[in-house]
Short mmCIF file of C-alpha atoms in Angstrom, two decimals:
data_model
loop_
_atom_site.label_atom_id
_atom_site.label_comp_id
_atom_site.label_asym_id
_atom_site.label_seq_id
_atom_site.Cartn_x
_atom_site.Cartn_y
_atom_site.Cartn_z
CA MET A 97 0.00 0.00 0.00
CA LYS A 98 1.34 3.44 -0.91
CA MET A 99 1.50 6.05 1.82
CA ILE A 100 0.66 9.57 0.72
CA ASN A 101 1.79 12.56 2.74
CA PHE A 102 0.07 15.80 1.79
CA THR A 103 -0.91 19.23 2.96
CA GLN A 104 -4.09 20.75 1.58
CA ILE A 105 -3.55 24.37 0.56
CA PRO A 106 -6.59 26.63 0.51
CA ASN A 107 -6.65 28.72 -2.66
CA LEU A 108 -7.61 31.62 -0.41
CA LEU A 109 -4.07 31.54 1.00
CA LEU A 110 -2.49 31.43 -2.46
CA GLN A 111 -4.59 34.43 -3.49
CA ASN A 112 -4.14 36.39 -0.25
CA HIS A 113 -2.28 39.61 -1.04
CA GLN A 114 -1.63 40.38 2.65
CA LEU A 115 0.71 37.40 3.03
CA SER A 116 4.28 37.68 1.83
CA ASP A 117 5.73 34.60 0.18
CA GLY A 118 7.72 33.88 3.34
CA ASP A 119 4.62 34.27 5.53
CA LEU A 120 2.73 31.87 3.28
CA VAL A 121 5.41 29.19 3.24
CA THR A 122 5.88 29.45 7.01
CA LEU A 123 2.12 29.02 7.50
CA LEU A 124 2.12 26.02 5.14
CA VAL A 125 4.98 24.43 7.08
CA LEU A 126 3.04 24.95 10.33
CA LEU A 127 -0.05 23.41 8.73
CA SER A 128 2.01 20.43 7.54
CA LEU A 129 3.04 19.79 11.16
CA ARG A 130 -0.52 19.97 12.41
CA PHE A 131 -1.71 16.37 11.88
CA GLY A 132 -5.35 17.24 12.57
CA ASN A 133 -4.73 19.12 15.81
CA ASN A 134 -5.67 22.75 16.32
CA SER A 135 -2.41 23.46 18.10
CA ILE A 136 1.24 22.44 17.81
CA PHE A 137 4.34 23.19 19.85
CA TYR A 138 7.44 23.02 17.67
CA SER A 139 10.44 25.21 18.39
CA GLN A 140 11.27 28.15 16.16
CA GLU A 141 14.62 26.46 15.47
CA HIS A 142 12.82 23.38 14.16
CA ILE A 143 10.54 25.48 11.94
CA ALA A 144 13.60 27.40 10.69
CA ARG A 145 15.37 24.13 9.82
CA LEU A 146 12.32 22.93 7.88
CA ARG A 147 12.22 26.22 5.98
CA GLY A 148 15.98 26.47 5.50
CA LYS A 149 15.88 29.93 7.06
CA LYS A 150 17.31 31.70 10.09
CA LYS A 151 15.38 31.72 13.37
CA ARG A 152 14.99 35.52 13.20
CA THR A 153 13.31 35.25 9.78
CA ILE A 154 10.84 32.72 11.16
CA GLN A 155 10.14 34.98 14.15
CA MET A 156 9.23 37.82 11.77
CA HIS A 157 6.90 35.54 9.76
CA LEU A 158 5.25 34.21 12.94
CA LYS A 159 4.73 37.73 14.26
CA ARG A 160 3.10 38.79 10.99
CA LEU A 161 0.89 35.67 10.86
CA LYS A 162 -0.26 36.46 14.38
CA GLN A 163 -0.95 40.12 13.49
CA LEU A 164 -3.00 39.03 10.47
CA GLY A 165 -5.00 36.60 12.63
CA PHE A 166 -3.95 33.31 11.00
CA ILE A 167 -2.29 31.94 14.14
CA ASP A 168 -1.87 32.73 17.80
CA TYR A 169 1.05 31.66 19.95
CA LYS A 170 1.95 31.69 23.60
CA LYS A 171 5.25 31.14 25.34
CA ARG A 172 5.35 27.91 27.30
CA GLY A 173 8.30 28.89 29.43
CA TYR A 174 11.95 29.77 29.21
CA SER A 175 13.90 27.85 26.56
CA THR A 176 10.90 25.77 25.40
CA SER A 177 8.81 25.84 22.28
CA ASN A 178 5.78 28.08 21.83
CA LEU A 179 2.23 26.75 21.62
CA TYR A 180 0.82 27.68 18.19
CA THR A 181 -2.95 27.71 17.67
CA PHE A 182 -4.59 28.01 14.24
CA ASN A 183 -7.50 30.26 13.30
CA ASP A 184 -9.26 27.78 11.00
CA GLU A 185 -11.99 30.25 10.09
CA LYS A 186 -9.40 32.68 8.70
CA ILE A 187 -7.33 29.95 7.00
CA PHE A 188 -10.01 27.71 5.50
CA THR A 189 -13.14 29.76 4.83
CA ASN A 190 -14.42 32.73 2.90
CA ASP A 191 -17.79 34.17 1.90
CA SER A 192 -18.38 31.41 -0.63
CA ASN A 193 -20.63 28.51 0.38
CA ASN A 194 -18.78 26.11 -1.91
CA SER A 195 -15.60 25.38 0.04
CA GLU A 196 -14.77 22.39 -2.17
CA LYS A 197 -13.51 24.67 -4.94
CA ASN A 198 -11.26 26.63 -2.59
CA PHE A 199 -8.50 24.05 -2.12
CA THR A 200 -5.44 22.97 -4.02
CA THR A 201 -4.10 19.61 -2.91
CA ILE A 202 -0.47 18.78 -3.45
CA THR A 203 0.35 15.13 -2.83
CA ARG A 204 3.71 13.47 -2.58
CA ASP A 205 4.32 9.72 -2.85
CA ILE A 206 6.46 8.67 0.12
CA SER A 207 6.11 4.89 -0.24
CA SER A 208 9.78 4.44 -1.13
CA HIS A 209 11.02 6.60 1.75
CA LYS A 210 14.26 5.44 3.33
CA SER A 211 15.50 6.95 6.56
CA ASN A 212 18.69 8.35 4.99
CA LYS A 213 17.15 9.71 1.78
CA VAL A 214 14.55 12.30 0.90
CA PRO A 215 11.57 10.60 -0.77
CA PRO A 216 10.96 11.22 -4.46
CA ASN A 217 8.65 14.09 -5.24
CA ASN A 218 5.83 12.77 -7.37
CA THR A 219 3.68 15.89 -7.15
CA LYS A 220 0.15 16.01 -8.47
CA VAL A 221 -1.90 19.19 -8.34
CA ASN A 222 -5.68 18.84 -8.26
CA ASN A 223 -7.51 22.15 -8.39
CA THR A 224 -11.20 21.97 -9.19
CA ASN A 225 -11.53 25.74 -9.67
CA TYR A 226 -8.38 26.35 -11.73
CA ASN A 227 -10.09 26.19 -15.14
CA ASN A 228 -12.59 28.87 -14.10
CA MET A 229 -9.90 31.42 -13.19
CA SER A 230 -8.66 34.31 -15.27
CA ASP A 231 -5.22 34.02 -16.86
CA GLU A 232 -3.92 36.60 -14.36
CA GLU A 233 -5.15 34.53 -11.39
CA LYS A 234 -3.67 31.36 -12.89
CA GLU A 235 -0.31 33.09 -13.40
CA ARG A 236 -0.29 34.36 -9.81
CA ILE A 237 -1.05 30.89 -8.44
CA ASN A 238 1.56 29.28 -10.70
CA GLN A 239 4.11 31.84 -9.48
CA LYS A 240 3.23 31.09 -5.83
CA ILE A 241 3.56 27.33 -6.45
CA LYS A 242 6.93 27.91 -8.14
CA GLU A 243 8.13 30.00 -5.17
CA ILE A 244 6.94 27.34 -2.71
CA ARG A 245 8.74 24.63 -4.66
CA GLU A 246 11.94 26.69 -4.65
CA THR A 247 11.65 27.33 -0.91
CA LEU A 248 10.91 23.79 0.29
CA PRO A 249 13.83 21.42 -0.35
CA PHE A 250 11.69 18.36 -1.06
CA LEU A 251 9.80 20.20 -3.84
CA LYS A 252 12.84 21.50 -5.74
CA ASN A 253 13.31 20.48 -9.39
CA LYS A 254 9.69 19.36 -9.88
#
């Protein structure tokens, strides 16, 4: 049986002009660590390693995500990780009643994963609303996807 590891990306996030590319990718990394919970408690160092960025850069992205209302975080004590809580309403909904069209799902086949190697990136994009978008919207989303692929090591060269 093949194991698929994926993070569902709301199109609303890809089209959100308030989020910088770094804010968006940091939020996506946090969402990928979520595993169905509304809160996580990873260290900023761990998040920075996943992003391939400095801790200070991650701190700036987290502060902005909090200011925009996508997440909230609280210190858990000295020299421990923060507790991050997600605002699902802000992340996953909009005024539209048809939420099914508001997601892009990127899947990655990890069935051949070996502990010392990064799994192959067999990416498939399924976007049910993509064909109904203007060329400008499609170009913006394609640019965001390209930037995400360049930022996340396991998505490079795909």
